[in-house]
CSV table of C-alpha atoms in Angstrom, one decimal:
chain,number,residue,atom,x,y,z
E,235,UNK,CA,9.4,26.2,15.9
E,236,UNK,CA,10.7,22.9,17.3
E,237,UNK,CA,10.1,19.6,15.5
E,238,UNK,CA,7.5,17.3,16.9
E,239,UNK,CA,9.5,14.1,18.0
E,240,UNK,CA,6.5,12.0,18.8
E,241,UNK,CA,5.6,9.1,16.5
E,242,UNK,CA,2.1,9.5,15.2
E,243,UNK,CA,1.0,5.9,15.8
E,244,UNK,CA,-2.7,6.5,15.3
E,245,UNK,CA,-2.1,8.3,12.0
E,246,UNK,CA,0.2,5.6,10.8
E,247,UNK,CA,-2.4,2.9,11.6
E,248,UNK,CA,-5.2,5.0,10.1
E,249,UNK,CA,-3.2,5.7,6.9
E,250,UNK,CA,-2.2,2.0,6.6
E,251,UNK,CA,-5.9,1.0,6.8
E,252,UNK,CA,-6.9,3.8,4.4
E,253,UNK,CA,-4.2,2.6,1.9
E,254,UNK,CA,-5.8,-0.8,2.0
E,255,UNK,CA,-9.2,0.6,1.3
E,256,UNK,CA,-7.9,2.8,-1.6
E,257,UNK,CA,-6.0,-0.1,-3.2
E,258,UNK,CA,-9.1,-2.4,-2.9
E,259,UNK,CA,-11.2,0.4,-4.4
E,260,UNK,CA,-8.8,0.8,-7.3
E,261,UNK,CA,-8.8,-2.9,-8.0
E,262,UNK,CA,-12.6,-2.9,-8.0
E,263,UNK,CA,-12.6,0.1,-10.3
E,264,UNK,CA,-10.2,-1.7,-12.7
E,265,UNK,CA,-12.5,-4.7,-12.9
E,266,UNK,CA,-15.6,-2.5,-13.5
E,267,UNK,CA,-13.8,-0.8,-16.4
E,268,UNK,CA,-12.5,-4.1,-17.7
E,269,UNK,CA,-16.0,-5.7,-17.5
E,270,UNK,CA,-17.8,-2.7,-19.1
E,271,UNK,CA,-15.3,-1.6,-21.8
E,272,UNK,CA,-12.8,-4.3,-22.6
E,273,UNK,CA,-14.6,-7.7,-22.1
E,274,UNK,CA,-18.3,-7.0,-21.5
E,275,UNK,CA,-20.8,-9.9,-21.3
E,276,UNK,CA,-18.6,-12.5,-19.6
E,277,UNK,CA,-19.6,-14.7,-16.6
E,278,UNK,CA,-18.9,-13.3,-13.1
E,279,UNK,CA,-16.3,-16.0,-12.5
E,280,UNK,CA,-14.3,-14.7,-15.5
E,281,UNK,CA,-14.1,-11.2,-13.8
E,282,UNK,CA,-13.3,-12.8,-10.4
E,283,UNK,CA,-10.3,-14.6,-12.0
E,284,UNK,CA,-9.3,-11.4,-13.8
E,285,UNK,CA,-9.3,-9.6,-10.4
E,286,UNK,CA,-7.2,-12.3,-8.8
E,287,UNK,CA,-4.6,-11.7,-11.5
E,288,UNK,CA,-4.6,-7.9,-11.7
E,289,UNK,CA,-5.2,-6.9,-8.1
E,290,UNK,CA,-1.6,-7.6,-6.9
E,291,UNK,CA,-0.1,-5.5,-9.8
E,292,UNK,CA,-2.5,-2.7,-9.1
E,293,UNK,CA,-1.5,-2.9,-5.4
E,294,UNK,CA,2.2,-2.7,-6.4
E,295,UNK,CA,1.9,0.2,-8.9
E,296,UNK,CA,-0.4,2.4,-6.9
E,297,UNK,CA,1.0,1.3,-3.6
E,298,UNK,CA,4.4,2.8,-4.6
E,299,UNK,CA,2.7,6.1,-5.3
E,300,UNK,CA,0.6,6.1,-2.1
E,301,UNK,CA,3.4,5.1,0.2
E,302,UNK,CA,5.8,7.6,-1.2
E,303,UNK,CA,3.4,10.6,-0.7
E,304,UNK,CA,1.7,9.5,2.5
E,305,UNK,CA,5.1,8.9,4.3
E,306,UNK,CA,6.0,12.5,3.3
E,307,UNK,CA,2.8,13.7,4.7
E,308,UNK,CA,3.4,11.9,8.0
E,309,UNK,CA,6.9,13.2,8.3
E,310,UNK,CA,5.9,16.9,8.3
E,311,UNK,CA,7.1,18.5,11.5
E,312,UNK,CA,8.6,15.2,12.6
E,313,UNK,CA,11.9,15.5,10.7
E,314,UNK,CA,13.9,13.8,13.4
E,315,UNK,CA,11.7,10.6,13.2
E,316,UNK,CA,11.5,10.4,9.4
E,317,UNK,CA,13.4,7.1,9.0
E,318,UNK,CA,11.3,5.4,11.7
E,319,UNK,CA,8.0,6.8,10.2
E,320,UNK,CA,9.2,5.7,6.7
E,321,UNK,CA,9.6,2.2,8.0
E,322,UNK,CA,6.6,1.9,10.3
E,323,UNK,CA,4.0,2.9,7.8
E,324,UNK,CA,4.7,-0.1,5.5
E,325,UNK,CA,5.4,-2.4,8.5
E,326,UNK,CA,1.9,-1.7,9.9
E,327,UNK,CA,0.4,-2.1,6.4
E,328,UNK,CA,2.2,-5.4,5.9
E,329,UNK,CA,1.0,-6.7,9.3
E,330,UNK,CA,-2.5,-5.8,8.4
E,331,UNK,CA,-2.1,-7.3,4.9
E,332,UNK,CA,-0.8,-10.6,6.4
E,333,UNK,CA,-3.8,-10.8,8.8
E,334,UNK,CA,-6.2,-10.2,5.9
E,335,UNK,CA,-4.4,-12.8,3.7
E,336,UNK,CA,-4.4,-15.4,6.5
E,337,UNK,CA,-8.2,-14.9,6.8
E,338,UNK,CA,-8.7,-15.4,3.1
E,339,UNK,CA,-8.2,-18.4,0.9
E,340,UNK,CA,-4.8,-17.4,-0.5
E,341,UNK,CA,-2.4,-19.7,-2.3
E,342,UNK,CA,0.8,-18.6,-0.6
E,343,UNK,CA,3.1,-20.8,-2.7
E,344,UNK,CA,1.8,-19.4,-5.9
E,345,UNK,CA,1.8,-15.8,-4.7
E,346,UNK,CA,5.0,-15.7,-2.7
E,347,UNK,CA,7.0,-13.7,-5.2
E,348,UNK,CA,4.3,-11.2,-5.8
E,349,UNK,CA,3.9,-10.7,-2.0
E,350,UNK,CA,7.6,-10.1,-1.6
E,351,UNK,CA,7.8,-7.6,-4.5
E,352,UNK,CA,4.7,-5.8,-3.2
E,353,UNK,CA,6.1,-5.5,0.4
E,354,UNK,CA,9.6,-4.5,-0.7
E,355,UNK,CA,8.4,-1.9,-3.2
E,356,UNK,CA,6.0,-0.4,-0.6
E,357,UNK,CA,8.7,-0.3,2.0
E,358,UNK,CA,11.2,1.3,-0.3
E,359,UNK,CA,8.7,3.9,-1.6
E,360,UNK,CA,7.7,4.8,2.0
E,361,UNK,CA,11.3,5.0,3.2
E,362,UNK,CA,12.4,7.1,0.2
E,363,UNK,CA,9.4,9.4,0.6
E,364,UNK,CA,10.1,10.0,4.3
E,365,UNK,CA,13.8,10.4,4.0
E,366,UNK,CA,14.0,12.7,1.0
E,367,UNK,CA,11.7,15.4,2.5
E,368,UNK,CA,13.6,18.5,3.4
E,369,UNK,CA,13.7,20.0,6.8
E,370,UNK,CA,12.0,23.5,6.6
E,371,UNK,CA,13.3,24.6,9.9
């Protein structure tokens, strides 16, 4: 069976969007657990501030895992395009992320280092996930 050499653009865009949704859901879940079990009874602004601090770290930690495995999933039967797929998934995600951040009230100066770490780790995880998969042909 020959490898499929087409780039699955719609799947890459769909997965990038789904990764955003998953990471946001995980951040919300963390705040729910924090507010119910660790620091119950605080004002909503306290939890909003907590979310602002923890969300980037949740995105980095779980983003590494998601990008690694999703890039492997996208490379199946597209072994010849694995490097490009490994780079395009985080590229599309980063473009979406920048658009979302531009639309929000984000302090770029204060968050610059976190953004760079987040984008670099996601790119590396995706690239490693895509390029370390073995060709089963």
